[in-house]
Short mmCIF file of C-alpha atoms in Angstrom, two decimals:
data_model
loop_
_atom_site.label_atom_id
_atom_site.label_comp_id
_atom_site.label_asym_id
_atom_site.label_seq_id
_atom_site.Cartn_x
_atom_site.Cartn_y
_atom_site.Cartn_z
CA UNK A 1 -24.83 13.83 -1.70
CA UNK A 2 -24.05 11.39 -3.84
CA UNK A 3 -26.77 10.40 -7.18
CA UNK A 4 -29.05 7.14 -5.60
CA UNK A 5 -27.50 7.58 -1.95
CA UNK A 6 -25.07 6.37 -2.70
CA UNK A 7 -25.80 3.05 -2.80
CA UNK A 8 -24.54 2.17 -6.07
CA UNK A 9 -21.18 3.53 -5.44
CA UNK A 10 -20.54 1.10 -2.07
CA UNK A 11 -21.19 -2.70 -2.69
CA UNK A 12 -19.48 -5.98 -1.38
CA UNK A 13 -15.72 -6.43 -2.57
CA UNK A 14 -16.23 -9.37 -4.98
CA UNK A 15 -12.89 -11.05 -3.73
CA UNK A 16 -14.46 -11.35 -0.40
CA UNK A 17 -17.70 -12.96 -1.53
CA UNK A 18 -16.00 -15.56 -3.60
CA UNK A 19 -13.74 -16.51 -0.76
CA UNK A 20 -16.65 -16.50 1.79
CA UNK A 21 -18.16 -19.10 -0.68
CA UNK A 22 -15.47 -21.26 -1.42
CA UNK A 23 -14.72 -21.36 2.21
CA UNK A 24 -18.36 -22.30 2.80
CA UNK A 25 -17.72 -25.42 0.32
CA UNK A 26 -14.37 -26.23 1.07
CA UNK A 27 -14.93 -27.02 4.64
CA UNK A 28 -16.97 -29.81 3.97
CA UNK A 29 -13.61 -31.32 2.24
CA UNK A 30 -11.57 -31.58 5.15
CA UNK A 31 -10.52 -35.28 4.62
CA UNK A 32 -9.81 -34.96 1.20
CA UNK A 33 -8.60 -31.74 1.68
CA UNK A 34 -5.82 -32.88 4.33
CA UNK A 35 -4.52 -36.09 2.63
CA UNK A 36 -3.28 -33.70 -0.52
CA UNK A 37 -1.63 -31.08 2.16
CA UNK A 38 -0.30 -34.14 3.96
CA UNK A 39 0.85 -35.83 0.58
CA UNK A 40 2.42 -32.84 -0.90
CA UNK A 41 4.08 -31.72 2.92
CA UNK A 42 5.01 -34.92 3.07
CA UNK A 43 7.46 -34.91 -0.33
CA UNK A 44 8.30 -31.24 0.61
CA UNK A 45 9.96 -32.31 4.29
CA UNK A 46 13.25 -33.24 3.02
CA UNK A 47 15.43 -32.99 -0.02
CA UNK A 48 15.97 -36.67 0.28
CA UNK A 49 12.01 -37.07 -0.14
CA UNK A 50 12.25 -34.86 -3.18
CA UNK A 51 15.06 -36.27 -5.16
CA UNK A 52 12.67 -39.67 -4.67
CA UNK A 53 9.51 -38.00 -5.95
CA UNK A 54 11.98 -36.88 -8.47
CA UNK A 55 13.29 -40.08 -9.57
CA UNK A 56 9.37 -41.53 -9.90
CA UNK A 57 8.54 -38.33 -12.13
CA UNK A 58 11.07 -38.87 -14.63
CA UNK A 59 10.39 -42.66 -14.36
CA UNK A 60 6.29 -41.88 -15.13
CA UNK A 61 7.75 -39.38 -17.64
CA UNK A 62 5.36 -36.22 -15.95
CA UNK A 63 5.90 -33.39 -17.57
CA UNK A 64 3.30 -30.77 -16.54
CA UNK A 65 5.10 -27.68 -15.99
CA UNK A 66 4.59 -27.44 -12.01
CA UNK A 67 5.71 -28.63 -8.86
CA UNK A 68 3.72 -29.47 -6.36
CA UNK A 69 3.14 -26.38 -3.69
CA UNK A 70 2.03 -26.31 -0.47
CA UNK A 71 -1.39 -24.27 0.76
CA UNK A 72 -2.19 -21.49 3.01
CA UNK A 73 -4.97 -23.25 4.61
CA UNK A 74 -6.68 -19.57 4.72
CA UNK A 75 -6.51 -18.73 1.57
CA UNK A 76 -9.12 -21.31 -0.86
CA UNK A 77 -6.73 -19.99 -3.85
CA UNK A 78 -3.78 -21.79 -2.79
CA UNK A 79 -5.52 -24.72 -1.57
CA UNK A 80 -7.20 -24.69 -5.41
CA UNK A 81 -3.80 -24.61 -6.78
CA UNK A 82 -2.31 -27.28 -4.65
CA UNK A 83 -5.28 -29.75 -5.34
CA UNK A 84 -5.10 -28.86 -8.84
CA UNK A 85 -1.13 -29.30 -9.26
CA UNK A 86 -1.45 -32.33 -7.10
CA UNK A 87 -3.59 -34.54 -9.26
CA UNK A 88 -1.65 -34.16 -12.28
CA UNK A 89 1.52 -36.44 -10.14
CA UNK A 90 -1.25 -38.49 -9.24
CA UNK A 91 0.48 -41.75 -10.25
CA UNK A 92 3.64 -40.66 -8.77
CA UNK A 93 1.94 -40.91 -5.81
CA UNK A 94 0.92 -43.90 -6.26
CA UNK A 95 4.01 -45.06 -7.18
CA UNK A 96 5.81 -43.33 -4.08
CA UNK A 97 3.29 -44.96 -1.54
CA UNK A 98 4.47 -48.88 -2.81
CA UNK A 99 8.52 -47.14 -3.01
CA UNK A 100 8.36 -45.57 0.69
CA UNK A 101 6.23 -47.41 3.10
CA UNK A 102 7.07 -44.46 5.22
CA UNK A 103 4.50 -42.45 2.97
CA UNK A 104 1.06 -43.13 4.51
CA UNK A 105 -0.91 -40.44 3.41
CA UNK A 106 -1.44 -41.83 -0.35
CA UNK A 107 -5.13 -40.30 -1.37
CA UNK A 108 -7.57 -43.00 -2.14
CA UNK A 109 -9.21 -43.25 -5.95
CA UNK A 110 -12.80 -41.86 -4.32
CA UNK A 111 -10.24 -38.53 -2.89
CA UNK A 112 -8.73 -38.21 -6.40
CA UNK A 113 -12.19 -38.22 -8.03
CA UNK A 114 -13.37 -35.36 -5.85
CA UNK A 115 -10.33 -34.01 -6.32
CA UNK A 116 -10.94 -33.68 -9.81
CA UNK A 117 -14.64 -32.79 -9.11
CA UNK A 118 -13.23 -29.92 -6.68
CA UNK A 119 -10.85 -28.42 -9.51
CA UNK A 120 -13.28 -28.01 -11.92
CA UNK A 121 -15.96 -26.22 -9.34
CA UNK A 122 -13.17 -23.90 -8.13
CA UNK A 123 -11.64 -23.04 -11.85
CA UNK A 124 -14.99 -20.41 -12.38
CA UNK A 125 -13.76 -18.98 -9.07
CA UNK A 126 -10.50 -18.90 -9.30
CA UNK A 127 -10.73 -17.46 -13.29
CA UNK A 128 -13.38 -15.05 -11.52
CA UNK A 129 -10.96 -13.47 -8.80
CA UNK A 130 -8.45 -12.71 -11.05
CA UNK A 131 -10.55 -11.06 -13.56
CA UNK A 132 -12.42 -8.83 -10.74
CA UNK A 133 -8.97 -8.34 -9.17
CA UNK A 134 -7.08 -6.79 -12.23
CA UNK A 135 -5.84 -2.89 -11.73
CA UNK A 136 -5.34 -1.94 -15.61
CA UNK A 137 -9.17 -2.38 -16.86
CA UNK A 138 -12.37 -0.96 -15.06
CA UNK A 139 -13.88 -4.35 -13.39
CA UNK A 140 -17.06 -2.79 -12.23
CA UNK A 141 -18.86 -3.81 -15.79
CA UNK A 142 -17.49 -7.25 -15.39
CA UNK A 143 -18.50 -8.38 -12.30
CA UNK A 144 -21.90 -9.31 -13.30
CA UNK A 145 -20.33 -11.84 -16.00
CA UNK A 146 -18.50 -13.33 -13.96
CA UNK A 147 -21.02 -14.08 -10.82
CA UNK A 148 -23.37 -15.18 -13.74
CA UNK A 149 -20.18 -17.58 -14.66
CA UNK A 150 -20.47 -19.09 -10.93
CA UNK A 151 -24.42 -19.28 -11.06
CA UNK A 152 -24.64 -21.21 -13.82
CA UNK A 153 -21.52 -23.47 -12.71
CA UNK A 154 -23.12 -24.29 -9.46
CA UNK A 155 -26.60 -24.87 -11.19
CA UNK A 156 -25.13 -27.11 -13.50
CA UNK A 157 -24.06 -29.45 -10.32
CA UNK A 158 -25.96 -32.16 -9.78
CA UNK A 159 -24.54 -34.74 -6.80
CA UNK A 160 -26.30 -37.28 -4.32
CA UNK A 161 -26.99 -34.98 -1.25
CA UNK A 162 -25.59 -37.38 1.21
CA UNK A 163 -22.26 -37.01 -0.66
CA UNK A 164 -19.37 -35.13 0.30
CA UNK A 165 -19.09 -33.02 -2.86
CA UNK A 166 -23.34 -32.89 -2.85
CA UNK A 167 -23.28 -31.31 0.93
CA UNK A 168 -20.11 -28.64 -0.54
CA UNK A 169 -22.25 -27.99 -3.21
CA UNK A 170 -25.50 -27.59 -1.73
CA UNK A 171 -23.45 -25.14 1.28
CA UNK A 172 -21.80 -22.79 -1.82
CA UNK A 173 -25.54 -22.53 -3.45
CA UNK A 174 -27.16 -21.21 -0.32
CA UNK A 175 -23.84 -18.89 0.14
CA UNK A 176 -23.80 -17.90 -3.78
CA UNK A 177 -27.83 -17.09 -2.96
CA UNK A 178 -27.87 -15.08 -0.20
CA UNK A 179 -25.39 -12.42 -1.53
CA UNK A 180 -27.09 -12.55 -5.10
CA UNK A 181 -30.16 -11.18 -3.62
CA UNK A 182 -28.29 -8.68 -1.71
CA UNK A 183 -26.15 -7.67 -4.98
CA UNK A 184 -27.94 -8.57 -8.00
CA UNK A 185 -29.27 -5.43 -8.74
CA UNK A 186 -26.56 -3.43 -8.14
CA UNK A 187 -24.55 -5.70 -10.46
CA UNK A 188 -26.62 -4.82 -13.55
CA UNK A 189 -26.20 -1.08 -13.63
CA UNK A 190 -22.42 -1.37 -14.71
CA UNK A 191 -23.74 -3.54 -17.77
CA UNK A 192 -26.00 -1.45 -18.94
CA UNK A 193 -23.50 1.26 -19.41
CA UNK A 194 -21.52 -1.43 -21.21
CA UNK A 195 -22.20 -0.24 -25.38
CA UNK A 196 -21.27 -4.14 -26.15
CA UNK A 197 -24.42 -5.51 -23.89
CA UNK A 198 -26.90 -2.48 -22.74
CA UNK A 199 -30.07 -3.39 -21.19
CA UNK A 200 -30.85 -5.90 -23.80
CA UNK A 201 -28.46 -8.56 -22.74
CA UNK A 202 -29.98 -8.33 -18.78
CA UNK A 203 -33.54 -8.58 -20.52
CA UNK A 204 -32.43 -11.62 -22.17
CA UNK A 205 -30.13 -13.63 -19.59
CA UNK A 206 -33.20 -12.81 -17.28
CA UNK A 207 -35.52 -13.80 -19.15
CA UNK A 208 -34.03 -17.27 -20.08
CA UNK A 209 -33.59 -17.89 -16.27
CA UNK A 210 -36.45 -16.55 -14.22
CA UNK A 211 -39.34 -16.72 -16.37
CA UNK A 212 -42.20 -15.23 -15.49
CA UNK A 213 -39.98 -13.25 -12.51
CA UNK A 214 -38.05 -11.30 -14.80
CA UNK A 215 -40.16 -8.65 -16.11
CA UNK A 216 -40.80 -7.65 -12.37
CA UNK A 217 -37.01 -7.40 -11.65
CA UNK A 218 -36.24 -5.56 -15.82
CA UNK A 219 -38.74 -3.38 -14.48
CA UNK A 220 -37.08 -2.62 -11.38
CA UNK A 221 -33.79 -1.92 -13.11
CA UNK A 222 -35.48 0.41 -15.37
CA UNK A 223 -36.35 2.34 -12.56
CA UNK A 224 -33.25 2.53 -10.78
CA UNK A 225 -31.17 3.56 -13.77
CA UNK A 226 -33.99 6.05 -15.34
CA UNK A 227 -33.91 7.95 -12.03
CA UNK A 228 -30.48 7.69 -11.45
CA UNK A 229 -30.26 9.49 -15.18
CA UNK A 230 -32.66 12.17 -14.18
CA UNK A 231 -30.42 12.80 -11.15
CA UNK A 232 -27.13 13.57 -13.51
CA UNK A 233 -29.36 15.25 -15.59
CA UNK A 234 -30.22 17.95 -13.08
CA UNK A 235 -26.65 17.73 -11.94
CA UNK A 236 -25.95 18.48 -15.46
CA UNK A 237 -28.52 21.51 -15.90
CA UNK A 238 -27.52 23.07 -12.47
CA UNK A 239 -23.95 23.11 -14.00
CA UNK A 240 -22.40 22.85 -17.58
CA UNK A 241 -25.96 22.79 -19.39
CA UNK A 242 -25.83 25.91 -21.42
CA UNK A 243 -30.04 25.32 -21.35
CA UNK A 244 -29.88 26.23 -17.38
CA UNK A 245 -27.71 29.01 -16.93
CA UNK A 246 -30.28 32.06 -17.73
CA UNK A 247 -30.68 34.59 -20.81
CA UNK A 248 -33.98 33.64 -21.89
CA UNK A 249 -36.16 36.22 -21.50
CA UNK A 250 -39.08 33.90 -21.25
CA UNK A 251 -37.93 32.23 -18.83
CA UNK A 252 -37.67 35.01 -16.41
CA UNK A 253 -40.43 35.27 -13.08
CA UNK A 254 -42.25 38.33 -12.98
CA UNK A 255 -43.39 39.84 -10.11
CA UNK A 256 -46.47 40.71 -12.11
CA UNK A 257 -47.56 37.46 -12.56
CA UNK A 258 -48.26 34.89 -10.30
CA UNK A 259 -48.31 31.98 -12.44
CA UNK A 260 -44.64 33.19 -13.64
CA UNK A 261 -43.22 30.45 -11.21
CA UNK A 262 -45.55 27.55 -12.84
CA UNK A 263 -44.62 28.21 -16.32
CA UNK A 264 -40.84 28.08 -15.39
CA UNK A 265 -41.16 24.60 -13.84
CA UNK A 266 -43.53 23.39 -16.59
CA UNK A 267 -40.26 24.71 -19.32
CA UNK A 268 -38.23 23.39 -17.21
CA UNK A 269 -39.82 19.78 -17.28
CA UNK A 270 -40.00 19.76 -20.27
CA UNK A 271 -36.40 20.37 -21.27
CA UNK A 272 -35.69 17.45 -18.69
CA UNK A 273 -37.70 14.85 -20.37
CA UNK A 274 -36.48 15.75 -23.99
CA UNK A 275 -33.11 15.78 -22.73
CA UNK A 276 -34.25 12.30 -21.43
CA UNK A 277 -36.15 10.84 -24.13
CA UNK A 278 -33.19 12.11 -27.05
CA UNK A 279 -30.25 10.68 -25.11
CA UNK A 280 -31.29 7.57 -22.54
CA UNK A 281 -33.65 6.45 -25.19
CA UNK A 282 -31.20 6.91 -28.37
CA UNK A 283 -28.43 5.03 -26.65
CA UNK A 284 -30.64 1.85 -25.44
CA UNK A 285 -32.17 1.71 -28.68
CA UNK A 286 -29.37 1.32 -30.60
CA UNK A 287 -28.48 -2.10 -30.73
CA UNK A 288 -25.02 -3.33 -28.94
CA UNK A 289 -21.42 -2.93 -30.56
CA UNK A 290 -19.93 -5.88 -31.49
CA UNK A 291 -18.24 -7.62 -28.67
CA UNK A 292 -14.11 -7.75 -29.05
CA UNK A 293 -11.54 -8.79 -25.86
CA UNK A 294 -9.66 -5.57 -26.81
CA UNK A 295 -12.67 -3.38 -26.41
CA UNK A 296 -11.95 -0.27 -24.20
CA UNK A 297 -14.88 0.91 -22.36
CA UNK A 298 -13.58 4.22 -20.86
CA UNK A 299 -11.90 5.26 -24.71
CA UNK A 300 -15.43 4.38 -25.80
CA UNK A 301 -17.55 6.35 -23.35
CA UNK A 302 -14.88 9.17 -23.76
CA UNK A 303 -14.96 9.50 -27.50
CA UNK A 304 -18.96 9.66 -27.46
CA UNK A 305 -19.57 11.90 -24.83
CA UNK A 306 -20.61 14.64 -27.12
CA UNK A 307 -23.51 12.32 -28.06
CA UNK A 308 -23.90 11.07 -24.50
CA UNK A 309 -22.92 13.64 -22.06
CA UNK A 310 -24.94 12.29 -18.70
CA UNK A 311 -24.52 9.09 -19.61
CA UNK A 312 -20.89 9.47 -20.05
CA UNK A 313 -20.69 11.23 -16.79
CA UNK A 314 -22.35 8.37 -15.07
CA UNK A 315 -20.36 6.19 -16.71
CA UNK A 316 -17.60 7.89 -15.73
CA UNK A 317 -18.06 7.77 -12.01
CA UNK A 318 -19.85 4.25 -12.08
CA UNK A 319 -17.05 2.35 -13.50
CA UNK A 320 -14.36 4.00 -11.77
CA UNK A 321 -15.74 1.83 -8.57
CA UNK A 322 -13.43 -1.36 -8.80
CA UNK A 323 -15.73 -4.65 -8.33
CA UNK A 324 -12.27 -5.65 -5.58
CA UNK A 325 -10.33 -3.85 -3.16
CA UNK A 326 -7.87 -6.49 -3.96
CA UNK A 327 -5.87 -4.21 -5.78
CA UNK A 328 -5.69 -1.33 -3.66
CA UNK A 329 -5.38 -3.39 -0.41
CA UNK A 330 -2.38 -5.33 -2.02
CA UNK A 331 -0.70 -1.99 -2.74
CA UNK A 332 -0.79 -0.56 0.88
CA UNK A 333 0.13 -4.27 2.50
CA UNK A 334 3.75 -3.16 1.86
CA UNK A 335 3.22 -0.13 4.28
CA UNK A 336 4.82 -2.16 7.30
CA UNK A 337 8.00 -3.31 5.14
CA UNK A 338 8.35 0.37 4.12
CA UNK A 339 7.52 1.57 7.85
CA UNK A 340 9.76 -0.72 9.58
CA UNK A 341 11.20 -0.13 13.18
CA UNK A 342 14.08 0.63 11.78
CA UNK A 343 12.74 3.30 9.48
CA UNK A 344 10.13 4.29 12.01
CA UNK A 345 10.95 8.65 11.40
CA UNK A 346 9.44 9.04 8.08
CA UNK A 347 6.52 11.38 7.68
CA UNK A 348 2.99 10.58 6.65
CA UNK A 349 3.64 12.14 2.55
CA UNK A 350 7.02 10.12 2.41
CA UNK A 351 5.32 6.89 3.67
CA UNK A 352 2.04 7.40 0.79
CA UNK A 353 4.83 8.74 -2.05
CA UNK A 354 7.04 5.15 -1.13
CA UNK A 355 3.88 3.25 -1.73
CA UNK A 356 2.16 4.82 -4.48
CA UNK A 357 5.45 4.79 -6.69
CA UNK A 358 6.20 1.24 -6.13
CA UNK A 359 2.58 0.55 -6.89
CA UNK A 360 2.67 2.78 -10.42
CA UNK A 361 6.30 1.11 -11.32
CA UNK A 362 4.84 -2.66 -10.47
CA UNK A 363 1.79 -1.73 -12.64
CA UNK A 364 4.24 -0.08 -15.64
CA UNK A 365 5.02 -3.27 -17.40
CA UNK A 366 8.63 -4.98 -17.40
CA UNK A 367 9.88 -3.06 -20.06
CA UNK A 368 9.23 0.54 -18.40
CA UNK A 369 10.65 -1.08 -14.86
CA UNK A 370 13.76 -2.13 -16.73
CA UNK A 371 14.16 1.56 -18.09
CA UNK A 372 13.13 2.84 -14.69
CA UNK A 373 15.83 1.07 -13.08
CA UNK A 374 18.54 2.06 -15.40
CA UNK A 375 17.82 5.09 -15.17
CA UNK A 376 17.90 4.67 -11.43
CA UNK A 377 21.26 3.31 -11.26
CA UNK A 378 22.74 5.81 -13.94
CA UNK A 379 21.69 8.42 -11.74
CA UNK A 380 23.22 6.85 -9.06
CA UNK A 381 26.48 6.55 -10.47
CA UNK A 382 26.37 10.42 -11.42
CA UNK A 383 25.35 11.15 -7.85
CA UNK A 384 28.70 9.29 -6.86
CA UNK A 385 30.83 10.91 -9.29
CA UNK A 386 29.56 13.94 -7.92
CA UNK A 387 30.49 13.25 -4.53
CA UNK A 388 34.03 12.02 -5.16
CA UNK A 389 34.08 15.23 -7.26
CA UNK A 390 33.23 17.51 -4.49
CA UNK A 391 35.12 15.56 -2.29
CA UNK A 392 38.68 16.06 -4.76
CA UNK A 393 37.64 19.83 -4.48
CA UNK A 394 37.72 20.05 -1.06
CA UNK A 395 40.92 18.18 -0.58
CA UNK A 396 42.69 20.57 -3.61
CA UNK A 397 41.14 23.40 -1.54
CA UNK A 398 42.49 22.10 1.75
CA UNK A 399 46.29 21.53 0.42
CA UNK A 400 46.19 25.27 -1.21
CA UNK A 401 44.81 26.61 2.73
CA UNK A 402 47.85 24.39 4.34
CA UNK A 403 51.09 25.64 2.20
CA UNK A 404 49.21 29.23 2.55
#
């Protein structure tokens, strides 16, 4: 059984609840949405139709480092990236709807303001999926910043509610709401086990935005962490604990004595709460470690688990939950190229060993791939050498058989 059912160990992947809310939004976009896809499909058709948006580039002297790049209308990322490449050639558009009257899908100067609007709302999401998404940092403590990042972005909103962008916002809200209440609490456990924040940065981020509602919900934190610590500590005494593993002649139940049993639970209790008391209340009284971008939080919890063991062991399993399955489901989405019906033969332990290696080369670093593959190819040329090697041997053996 797993400590709190489990419960803290399964949540929402936080890819999938950003998407579901951008969707929410985006749909309300449509027609602004599909004058930019037309716009940019529309210079993409031909290569006569880019060498003209060429020529009007160089002529408005853009120089921003992109090209414009056609959506996946299922995928709000893209369509973020599109919008937000599109309105920096916004004059080139302009331009290319007076040069080519064939070009009827210019965006008006309301679309290109909520463009603009639309870029900045989806930059919080888009900054917050890749940060959740990343596969060489535990995510799990960082997923609370970064929902907190989209809370306070689509608080900050403020449009007429008959508008386009005020009806996208007012759709997100509701969509950001109903999985905060479902997730909130959940989120807060990782940050606590965070040295740099602790419980002292949820009392304060609370209490600045709910008010009289937060001590209610600190409370209810307090409780779900403190028992979840009382569950690794027993996991704790019923295994490494030197304290629980017997030799203590007071501690042992005499037959003799019927109240043997009661003074072993009462030592026992109260070994539990001084365990409690010395380590859960030593580490959230200390006030937070400075915050640095090159903090590690697993070298951290590592180096003081002598001073924290059950707190290191639940931050050991507690982080290791990523906040996205982006990462692992983007590693196994190449199981069809590698399983192809051409290659249809290979075993179940081939097929995971394919996969898992590319995944640990991709997540190496260029440097180690480039090493990887020369040593890849040197081998290879051995292997040949070895073959043409055996294959002289033969031939010399052959020869000596025939004149025999």
């Amino acid at each position: 059984m797993l400590p709190g059912s489990g419960k803290l160990f399964h949540h929402r992947c936080a890819a999938h609840v950003i998407n579901l809310i951008c969707q929410a939004g985006l749909n309300f976009l449509g027609p602004v949405i599909n004058m930019m896809r037309e716009s940019v499909k529309y210079v993409l058709s031909s290569p006569s139709r880019k060498e003209k948006f060429q020529e009007i580039v160089e002529q408005h002297g853009v120089s921003c480092g992109r090209t414009p790049s056609l959506d996946v209308p299922t995928r709000w990322n893209s369509t973020y990236m599109m919008i937000d490449i599109a309105k920096e050639y916004r004059g080139v558009f302009d331009s290319l709807a007076i040069q080519d009257k064939q070009y009827t899908f210019k965006p008006s100067f309301e679309d290109w303001e909520n463009a603009e609007d639309v870029c900045r709302l989806l930059k919080v999401f888009y900054e917050a999926t890749n940060v959740i998404s990343g596969t060489k940092y535990p995510t799990a403590n960082l997923y609370f910043h970064e929902m907190w990042k989209v809370k306070l972005t689509l608080e900050q909103q403020h449009y007429e509610e008959d508008s386009e962008m005020g009806t996208t916002v007012k759709y997100m809200k509701r969509k950001f709401r109903r999985y905060w209440k479902m997730t909130w609490l959940s989120l807060c456990i990782p940050v606590i086990l965070d040295p740099q924040f602790k419980l002292k940065y949820i009392e304060f981020r609370f209490g600045l935005e709910f008010g009289n509602e937060a001590a209610a919900m600190i409370a209810k934190i307090k409780n779900v962490f403190q028992g979840l610590f009382k569950e690794y500590l027993q996991l704790n005494d019923n295994g490494s604990d030197p304290m629980s593993q017997g030799g203590d002649d007071d501690m042992a139940i005499s037959g003799e004595d019927p109240m043997a049993d009661w003074d072993q639970h009462v030592t026992l209790t109260a070994r539990s709460t001084n365990l409690d008391s010395t380590e859960l209340d030593s580490y959230l009284s200390k006030v937070p470690i400075i915050r640095s971008d090159q903090f590690n939080i697993l070298a951290w919890w590592q180096t003081n688990s002598g001073e924290y063991p059950t707190l290191s062991r639940m931050a050991a399993d507690i982080l290791a939950a990523p906040a996205s399955a982006v990462a692992s489901e983007s590693a196994f989405s190449t199981g069809k190229r590698v399983l192809s019906d051409f290659r249809s033969r290979m075993t179940a332990t081939t097929l995971e060993a394919l996969v898992c290696l590319q995944d640990w080369i991709r997540a190496t670093g260029k440097a180690i791939r480039h090493k990887f593959l020369l040593c890849f190819l040197l081998m290879l040329q051995v292997y040949k050498f070895l073959l043409l090697f055996l294959q002289l041997i033969l031939d010399v053996a052959w020869l000596q058989f025939m004149t025999l």
